[in-house]
mmCIF file of C-alpha atoms and ligand atoms in Angstrom:
data_model
loop_
_atom_site.group_PDB
_atom_site.id
_atom_site.type_symbol
_atom_site.label_atom_id
_atom_site.label_comp_id
_atom_site.label_asym_id
_atom_site.label_seq_id
_atom_site.Cartn_x
_atom_site.Cartn_y
_atom_site.Cartn_z
ATOM 1 C CA GLN M 1 69.679 16.679 34.560
ATOM 2 C CA PHE M 2 70.730 12.778 35.546
ATOM 3 C CA HIS M 3 73.778 11.361 36.486
ATOM 4 C CA MET M 4 74.709 9.434 33.867
ATOM 5 C CA ILE M 5 77.317 6.063 34.887
ATOM 6 C CA LYS M 6 78.957 4.569 33.177
ATOM 7 C CA HIS M 7 78.392 0.699 32.089
ATOM 8 C CA GLU M 8 80.918 -0.993 33.197
ATOM 9 C CA ASP M 9 80.427 0.387 37.026
ATOM 10 C CA LEU M 10 77.234 -1.322 36.115
ATOM 11 C CA THR M 11 77.470 -5.866 36.660
ATOM 12 C CA TRP M 12 73.620 -7.761 35.666
ATOM 13 C CA GLY M 13 72.057 -10.178 38.337
ATOM 14 C CA GLU M 14 68.783 -12.114 37.361
ATOM 15 C CA SER M 15 65.664 -10.574 35.822
ATOM 16 C CA LEU M 16 63.687 -10.260 38.342
ATOM 17 C CA GLY M 17 60.928 -9.323 35.343
ATOM 18 C CA GLN M 18 59.122 -6.644 33.101
ATOM 19 C CA GLY M 19 57.511 -3.272 33.161
ATOM 20 C CA SER M 20 55.479 -1.283 30.445
ATOM 21 C CA PHE M 21 58.347 -1.411 27.589
ATOM 22 C CA THR M 22 60.964 -2.126 30.210
ATOM 23 C CA HIS M 23 63.209 -4.866 31.307
ATOM 24 C CA ILE M 24 63.696 -5.063 35.362
ATOM 25 C CA PHE M 25 67.758 -6.673 36.460
ATOM 26 C CA ARG M 26 68.481 -7.262 39.041
ATOM 27 C CA GLY M 27 72.488 -5.008 39.571
ATOM 28 C CA HIS M 28 75.812 -3.704 41.374
ATOM 29 C CA LYS M 29 76.452 0.122 40.660
ATOM 30 C CA THR M 30 80.336 0.520 41.385
ATOM 31 C CA ASP M 31 81.903 4.161 42.136
ATOM 32 C CA GLN M 32 85.304 4.807 43.733
ATOM 33 C CA ARG M 33 84.875 7.677 45.771
ATOM 34 C CA ASP M 34 88.441 8.972 46.266
ATOM 35 C CA GLU M 35 90.154 5.534 46.071
ATOM 36 C CA VAL M 36 87.243 3.470 47.763
ATOM 37 C CA THR M 37 85.383 1.765 45.791
ATOM 38 C CA HIS M 38 81.489 1.774 46.638
ATOM 39 C CA THR M 39 79.185 -0.857 45.562
ATOM 40 C CA THR M 40 75.473 -0.844 46.440
ATOM 41 C CA GLU M 41 73.003 -2.706 44.630
ATOM 42 C CA VAL M 42 70.934 -1.532 42.611
ATOM 43 C CA LEU M 43 67.713 -2.411 40.314
ATOM 44 C CA LEU M 44 68.767 -1.778 36.521
ATOM 45 C CA LYS M 45 65.318 -1.036 34.598
ATOM 46 C CA VAL M 46 66.107 -0.952 30.637
ATOM 47 C CA LEU M 47 63.761 0.440 27.595
ATOM 48 C CA ASP M 48 62.863 -2.456 25.083
ATOM 49 C CA ALA M 49 65.156 -1.634 22.025
ATOM 50 C CA ASN M 50 61.751 -1.320 19.938
ATOM 51 C CA HIS M 51 60.062 1.398 22.272
ATOM 52 C CA LYS M 52 63.410 3.600 21.728
ATOM 53 C CA ASN M 53 60.532 7.278 20.798
ATOM 54 C CA CYS M 54 59.195 6.713 24.076
ATOM 55 C CA TRP M 55 62.884 7.166 26.025
ATOM 56 C CA GLU M 56 62.414 10.558 26.837
ATOM 57 C CA SER M 57 58.683 10.209 28.772
ATOM 58 C CA PHE M 58 61.330 7.465 29.880
ATOM 59 C CA PHE M 59 63.770 9.576 32.026
ATOM 60 C CA GLU M 60 61.610 11.982 32.269
ATOM 61 C CA ALA M 61 59.901 10.386 34.909
ATOM 62 C CA ALA M 62 62.545 8.858 36.307
ATOM 63 C CA SER M 63 64.388 12.851 35.916
ATOM 64 C CA LEU M 64 61.081 13.295 38.184
ATOM 65 C CA MET M 65 61.822 11.193 40.708
ATOM 66 C CA SER M 66 65.725 12.336 40.645
ATOM 67 C CA GLN M 67 65.090 16.083 40.567
ATOM 68 C CA ILE M 68 63.019 15.971 44.259
ATOM 69 C CA SER M 69 64.276 14.011 47.347
ATOM 70 C CA HIS M 70 62.011 12.676 50.071
ATOM 71 C CA LYS M 71 62.587 9.056 52.825
ATOM 72 C CA HIS M 72 58.866 8.061 50.998
ATOM 73 C CA LEU M 73 60.196 8.601 47.228
ATOM 74 C CA LEU M 74 62.138 6.762 45.151
ATOM 75 C CA LEU M 75 66.371 6.983 45.096
ATOM 76 C CA VAL M 76 67.053 7.086 41.321
ATOM 77 C CA TYR M 77 70.838 6.746 41.158
ATOM 78 C CA GLY M 78 71.538 8.015 36.992
ATOM 79 C CA ILE M 79 70.939 6.597 33.857
ATOM 80 C CA SER M 80 72.944 4.512 31.224
ATOM 81 C CA VAL M 81 73.800 4.620 27.814
ATOM 82 C CA HIS M 82 75.389 1.441 26.433
ATOM 83 C CA LYS M 83 74.518 1.141 22.667
ATOM 84 C CA SER M 84 71.518 0.824 22.196
ATOM 85 C CA LYS M 85 70.202 0.379 25.748
ATOM 86 C CA ASN M 86 68.845 2.656 27.614
ATOM 87 C CA ILE M 87 69.352 1.937 31.737
ATOM 88 C CA MET M 88 67.634 3.039 34.902
ATOM 89 C CA VAL M 89 69.439 3.162 37.759
ATOM 90 C CA GLN M 90 67.516 2.546 40.564
ATOM 91 C CA GLU M 91 68.171 1.987 44.265
ATOM 92 C CA PHE M 92 67.146 -2.450 44.788
ATOM 93 C CA VAL M 93 64.255 -1.846 47.409
ATOM 94 C CA LYS M 94 64.519 -5.063 49.318
ATOM 95 C CA HIS M 95 60.763 -6.272 49.862
ATOM 96 C CA GLY M 96 59.860 -5.412 46.608
ATOM 97 C CA ALA M 97 56.102 -4.465 45.146
ATOM 98 C CA LEU M 98 53.565 -3.946 48.074
ATOM 99 C CA ASP M 99 50.586 -6.004 45.212
ATOM 100 C CA LEU M 100 52.893 -8.931 44.823
ATOM 101 C CA TYR M 101 53.798 -9.062 49.030
ATOM 102 C CA LEU M 102 50.060 -8.610 50.378
ATOM 103 C CA LYS M 103 48.962 -11.568 48.419
ATOM 104 C CA LYS M 104 51.487 -13.428 50.006
ATOM 105 C CA SER M 105 50.983 -12.259 53.327
ATOM 106 C CA MET M 106 47.853 -12.506 54.208
ATOM 107 C CA SER M 107 48.571 -11.372 57.746
ATOM 108 C CA VAL M 108 48.886 -8.031 57.978
ATOM 109 C CA SER M 109 47.430 -6.256 60.646
ATOM 110 C CA VAL M 110 45.047 -3.563 60.204
ATOM 111 C CA SER M 111 47.291 -0.396 62.015
ATOM 112 C CA TRP M 112 50.425 -1.672 59.494
ATOM 113 C CA LYS M 113 48.137 -1.210 56.767
ATOM 114 C CA LEU M 114 47.378 2.193 57.557
ATOM 115 C CA ASP M 115 50.910 3.113 58.581
ATOM 116 C CA VAL M 116 51.451 2.328 54.895
ATOM 117 C CA ALA M 117 48.549 4.462 54.080
ATOM 118 C CA LYS M 118 49.969 7.475 56.272
ATOM 119 C CA GLN M 119 53.504 6.974 54.136
ATOM 120 C CA LEU M 120 51.802 7.577 50.884
ATOM 121 C CA ALA M 121 49.467 10.293 51.681
ATOM 122 C CA CYS M 122 53.143 12.145 53.080
ATOM 123 C CA ALA M 123 54.881 11.218 49.475
ATOM 124 C CA LEU M 124 51.600 12.433 47.537
ATOM 125 C CA ASN M 125 51.512 15.745 50.008
ATOM 126 C CA PHE M 126 55.297 16.074 49.504
ATOM 127 C CA LEU M 127 54.315 15.973 45.186
ATOM 128 C CA GLU M 128 51.500 17.808 45.938
ATOM 129 C CA GLU M 129 53.974 21.314 47.741
ATOM 130 C CA LYS M 130 56.239 20.963 44.017
ATOM 131 C CA ASN M 131 53.086 20.790 42.398
ATOM 132 C CA ILE M 132 54.172 17.346 40.631
ATOM 133 C CA ALA M 133 51.335 14.847 39.574
ATOM 134 C CA HIS M 134 52.846 11.604 39.516
ATOM 135 C CA GLY M 135 50.205 9.710 37.298
ATOM 136 C CA ASN M 136 50.502 5.951 37.922
ATOM 137 C CA ILE M 137 49.646 5.472 41.876
ATOM 138 C CA CYS M 138 49.541 1.307 42.816
ATOM 139 C CA ALA M 139 50.523 -0.838 44.609
ATOM 140 C CA LYS M 140 52.348 -2.535 42.358
ATOM 141 C CA ASN M 141 55.100 1.443 42.183
ATOM 142 C CA LEU M 142 55.247 0.648 45.626
ATOM 143 C CA LEU M 143 58.178 -0.792 47.808
ATOM 144 C CA LEU M 144 58.417 -2.318 50.329
ATOM 145 C CA ALA M 145 61.807 -1.550 52.196
ATOM 146 C CA ARG M 146 61.238 -2.734 55.305
ATOM 147 C CA GLU M 147 58.386 -4.947 56.267
ATOM 148 C CA GLY M 148 57.327 -4.383 59.289
ATOM 149 C CA ASP M 149 56.961 -7.920 61.683
ATOM 150 C CA PRO M 150 53.534 -8.090 61.003
ATOM 151 C CA SER M 151 53.554 -9.353 65.182
ATOM 152 C CA SER M 152 54.728 -7.467 66.600
ATOM 153 C CA ASP M 153 53.659 -4.781 64.334
ATOM 154 C CA ASN M 154 56.338 -2.366 64.082
ATOM 155 C CA SER M 155 56.462 0.111 61.435
ATOM 156 C CA PRO M 156 56.571 -1.437 57.334
ATOM 157 C CA PHE M 157 58.783 1.299 55.324
ATOM 158 C CA ILE M 158 58.250 2.485 51.545
ATOM 159 C CA LYS M 159 58.979 3.899 48.476
ATOM 160 C CA LEU M 160 56.905 5.271 45.818
ATOM 161 C CA SER M 161 58.210 3.764 42.770
ATOM 162 C CA ASP M 162 58.928 5.958 38.544
ATOM 163 C CA PRO M 163 55.526 6.585 37.264
ATOM 164 C CA GLY M 164 56.834 4.479 33.996
ATOM 165 C CA THR M 165 56.388 5.978 30.857
ATOM 166 C CA SER M 166 54.242 8.351 30.231
ATOM 167 C CA MET M 167 50.629 6.993 29.096
ATOM 168 C CA THR M 168 50.412 9.490 26.595
ATOM 169 C CA LEU M 169 52.682 7.259 25.120
ATOM 170 C CA LEU M 170 51.633 4.432 26.047
ATOM 171 C CA GLY M 171 48.573 3.916 23.601
ATOM 172 C CA LYS M 172 44.648 4.126 25.103
ATOM 173 C CA ASP M 173 44.396 0.485 25.239
ATOM 174 C CA VAL M 174 47.081 0.373 28.000
ATOM 175 C CA VAL M 175 45.452 4.191 29.801
ATOM 176 C CA LEU M 176 42.133 1.523 29.749
ATOM 177 C CA ASP M 177 43.661 -1.119 31.052
ATOM 178 C CA ARG M 178 44.665 0.983 33.865
ATOM 179 C CA ILE M 179 41.088 1.282 35.473
ATOM 180 C CA PRO M 180 40.380 1.680 37.670
ATOM 181 C CA TRP M 181 43.675 3.544 39.082
ATOM 182 C CA VAL M 182 43.563 5.936 36.094
ATOM 183 C CA ALA M 183 40.896 9.140 36.929
ATOM 184 C CA PRO M 184 37.801 8.719 34.807
ATOM 185 C CA GLU M 185 38.964 12.420 33.371
ATOM 186 C CA VAL M 186 42.474 11.387 31.937
ATOM 187 C CA LEU M 187 41.641 9.412 29.342
ATOM 188 C CA ASP M 188 39.729 12.779 27.608
ATOM 189 C CA THR M 189 42.094 14.783 28.892
ATOM 190 C CA LEU M 190 45.416 12.321 28.744
ATOM 191 C CA GLU M 191 46.630 14.970 31.081
ATOM 192 C CA ILE M 192 47.877 13.771 34.347
ATOM 193 C CA GLU M 193 47.206 16.414 37.135
ATOM 194 C CA LEU M 194 47.598 16.246 40.672
ATOM 195 C CA GLU M 195 43.977 15.067 41.335
ATOM 196 C CA CYS M 196 44.565 12.155 39.113
ATOM 197 C CA ASP M 197 47.100 11.311 41.495
ATOM 198 C CA LYS M 198 43.849 11.561 44.483
ATOM 199 C CA TRP M 199 41.738 8.991 42.730
ATOM 200 C CA SER M 200 44.549 6.504 42.359
ATOM 201 C CA PHE M 201 44.976 7.032 45.975
ATOM 202 C CA GLY M 202 42.028 5.887 46.174
ATOM 203 C CA THR M 203 42.518 3.173 44.441
ATOM 204 C CA THR M 204 45.301 1.401 46.086
ATOM 205 C CA LEU M 205 43.273 2.082 49.436
ATOM 206 C CA TRP M 206 41.215 -0.104 48.489
ATOM 207 C CA GLU M 207 43.819 -2.443 47.607
ATOM 208 C CA ILE M 208 45.927 -2.517 50.431
ATOM 209 C CA PHE M 209 42.520 -3.525 52.933
ATOM 210 C CA ASN M 210 41.733 -6.008 50.201
ATOM 211 C CA ASN M 211 45.048 -7.604 50.199
ATOM 212 C CA GLY M 212 47.017 -6.719 47.567
ATOM 213 C CA GLU M 213 43.306 -8.312 45.420
ATOM 214 C CA ALA M 214 43.553 -5.808 41.789
ATOM 215 C CA PRO M 215 39.916 -4.026 41.689
ATOM 216 C CA LEU M 216 38.081 -5.101 39.069
ATOM 217 C CA GLN M 217 40.197 -7.447 38.016
ATOM 218 C CA GLY M 218 38.244 -9.613 35.925
ATOM 219 C CA LEU M 219 36.409 -7.305 33.852
ATOM 220 C CA ASP M 220 37.825 -6.971 29.972
ATOM 221 C CA LEU M 221 39.060 -3.349 28.178
ATOM 222 C CA ILE M 222 35.497 -1.974 27.287
ATOM 223 C CA GLN M 223 33.723 -3.569 31.004
ATOM 224 C CA LYS M 224 36.584 -1.340 32.162
ATOM 225 C CA GLN M 225 34.904 1.570 29.712
ATOM 226 C CA GLN M 226 31.521 0.932 31.007
ATOM 227 C CA PHE M 227 32.329 0.891 34.565
ATOM 228 C CA TYR M 228 33.350 4.683 34.328
ATOM 229 C CA GLU M 229 30.431 5.735 31.597
ATOM 230 C CA HIS M 230 27.845 4.745 34.448
ATOM 231 C CA PHE M 231 30.080 6.260 37.265
ATOM 232 C CA SER M 232 30.197 3.350 38.748
ATOM 233 C CA ASN M 233 32.055 3.262 42.486
ATOM 234 C CA LEU M 234 33.858 -0.209 43.823
ATOM 235 C CA PRO M 235 32.415 -2.142 46.226
ATOM 236 C CA ALA M 236 32.440 -0.457 49.851
ATOM 237 C CA LEU M 237 34.911 -2.018 52.899
ATOM 238 C CA GLU M 238 32.653 -2.866 56.070
ATOM 239 C CA TRP M 239 35.003 0.221 57.530
ATOM 240 C CA THR M 240 32.494 3.053 57.343
ATOM 241 C CA GLU M 241 34.999 6.133 57.700
ATOM 242 C CA LEU M 242 37.477 3.861 55.669
ATOM 243 C CA ALA M 243 35.351 3.690 52.855
ATOM 244 C CA ASP M 244 34.447 7.012 52.886
ATOM 245 C CA LEU M 245 37.128 8.219 52.790
ATOM 246 C CA ILE M 246 38.064 6.387 49.266
ATOM 247 C CA ALA M 247 34.439 7.134 48.047
ATOM 248 C CA GLN M 248 36.044 11.438 48.799
ATOM 249 C CA CYS M 249 39.560 10.492 46.295
ATOM 250 C CA MET M 250 37.205 8.415 43.991
ATOM 251 C CA GLN M 251 35.085 11.183 43.284
ATOM 252 C CA TYR M 252 33.886 11.874 39.366
ATOM 253 C CA GLN M 253 34.854 15.431 39.722
ATOM 254 C CA PRO M 254 38.485 16.780 40.255
ATOM 255 C CA GLU M 255 37.369 19.392 42.626
ATOM 256 C CA LEU M 256 35.897 17.802 44.985
ATOM 257 C CA ARG M 257 38.586 15.696 45.846
ATOM 258 C CA PRO M 258 39.853 16.381 49.481
ATOM 259 C CA SER M 259 43.603 18.012 49.464
ATOM 260 C CA CYS M 260 46.203 15.582 50.795
ATOM 261 C CA ARG M 261 46.081 17.887 53.823
ATOM 262 C CA SER M 262 43.108 16.992 54.515
ATOM 263 C CA ILE M 263 43.187 13.160 53.254
ATOM 264 C CA ILE M 264 46.733 12.739 56.174
ATOM 265 C CA ARG M 265 44.025 14.161 58.613
ATOM 266 C CA GLN M 266 41.465 11.174 57.818
ATOM 267 C CA VAL M 267 44.278 8.751 58.102
ATOM 268 C CA ASN M 268 45.557 10.278 61.248
ATOM 269 C CA SER M 269 41.771 9.749 62.189
ATOM 270 C CA LEU M 270 41.428 5.897 61.508
ATOM 271 C CA ILE M 271 44.511 4.899 62.984
ATOM 272 C CA THR M 272 43.249 6.775 66.605
ATOM 273 C CA SER M 273 39.943 4.970 66.383
ATOM 274 C CA GLY M 274 41.723 1.553 64.709
ATOM 275 C CA ASN M 275 43.958 2.396 68.458
ATOM 276 C CA THR M 276 40.631 2.881 69.973
ATOM 277 C CA GLN M 277 39.233 -0.137 69.844
ATOM 278 C CA VAL M 278 41.689 -2.582 70.082
ATOM 279 C CA PHE M 279 42.234 -0.434 73.026
ATOM 280 C CA ALA M 280 38.323 -0.936 74.397
ATOM 281 C CA ILE M 281 38.784 -4.650 73.669
ATOM 282 C CA CYS M 282 41.353 -5.268 75.131
ATOM 283 C CA LEU M 283 39.426 -3.624 78.300
ATOM 284 C CA VAL M 284 36.732 -5.637 77.720
ATOM 285 C CA GLN M 285 38.529 -8.247 78.166
ATOM 286 C CA ASP M 286 41.480 -8.353 81.171
HETATM 287 N N1 E4V L 301 63.071 -0.468 42.608
HETATM 288 C C1 E4V L 301 62.522 -1.335 43.156
HETATM 289 C C2 E4V L 301 61.759 -2.435 42.398
HETATM 290 N N2 E4V L 301 61.890 -3.397 42.236
HETATM 291 C C3 E4V L 301 62.809 -4.775 43.586
HETATM 292 C C4 E4V L 301 61.885 -5.834 43.616
HETATM 293 C C5 E4V L 301 62.497 -6.166 44.751
HETATM 294 C C6 E4V L 301 62.172 -7.856 45.139
HETATM 295 N N3 E4V L 301 62.589 -8.007 46.295
HETATM 296 N N4 E4V L 301 61.717 -8.880 43.883
HETATM 297 C C7 E4V L 301 61.267 -8.453 42.869
HETATM 298 N N5 E4V L 301 60.792 -8.456 41.494
HETATM 299 C C8 E4V L 301 60.986 -7.584 40.799
HETATM 300 C C9 E4V L 301 61.225 -6.403 41.100
HETATM 301 C C10 E4V L 301 61.588 -5.870 42.548
HETATM 302 C C11 E4V L 301 63.720 -4.202 43.987
HETATM 303 N N6 E4V L 301 63.978 -2.410 43.572
#
């Protein structure tokens, strides 16, 4: 269920770092269509040779993304297997991971952040309609295709990346380190359900409105585990309606978390109320 890409059709560029058991590189793929040769910029995600045992989960995550297509889901072109290297070939998304982008550019507006939140909610709604759980929603897995000019407020465009190697294979410590993105029930079941993505959506909203700062980053694995054992919540944001939406998503009882339709409605009303406040301020100033 995958397009196989010949190794000789790939050219390798600079290393862009590492993921869980993967190394990522810039690169290009060439494909002959009719007599014309097309060259496309790609991201090459290579699974560590010493983690061969998770290659089927590595490809399963990618095949999930390649079976469905949506404007806010990352495009996976296919896989290339060469000697002992398993390579996933993805579309290259120009501005990279959202968490790093937010840390760098502290000047994005509230409406810019709400626009990103709405796009993520739409992607999750699409997955929910297909009854597909992603399992790794976080700002690091949101890729920025278009910056949108923060000053002139033209809009950003994000793509949700593949979930990566499934946590069930990653081991307990990796799952613990994903607190508070991973839903609490996953620690017991190691099963990813639709409700888990709603919890992670809440955590990701918190990241976006805290300029990419990772929640609970100073805590070690024991303290992170205790955060859930004590049914703790993230520090509430000043904007009450936003804090309420995050709290709804991050309820310890999965069945109480809102549907994606409800999440989209609430983000839309935040956008409206946000604009109204800005409009009112302009009125007062004039
Ligand atoms: N599917 C993807 C995933 N990551 C990128 C990316 C873009 C960039 N400008 N810097 C980076 N640094 C690390 C990754 C990355 C692109 N496309």
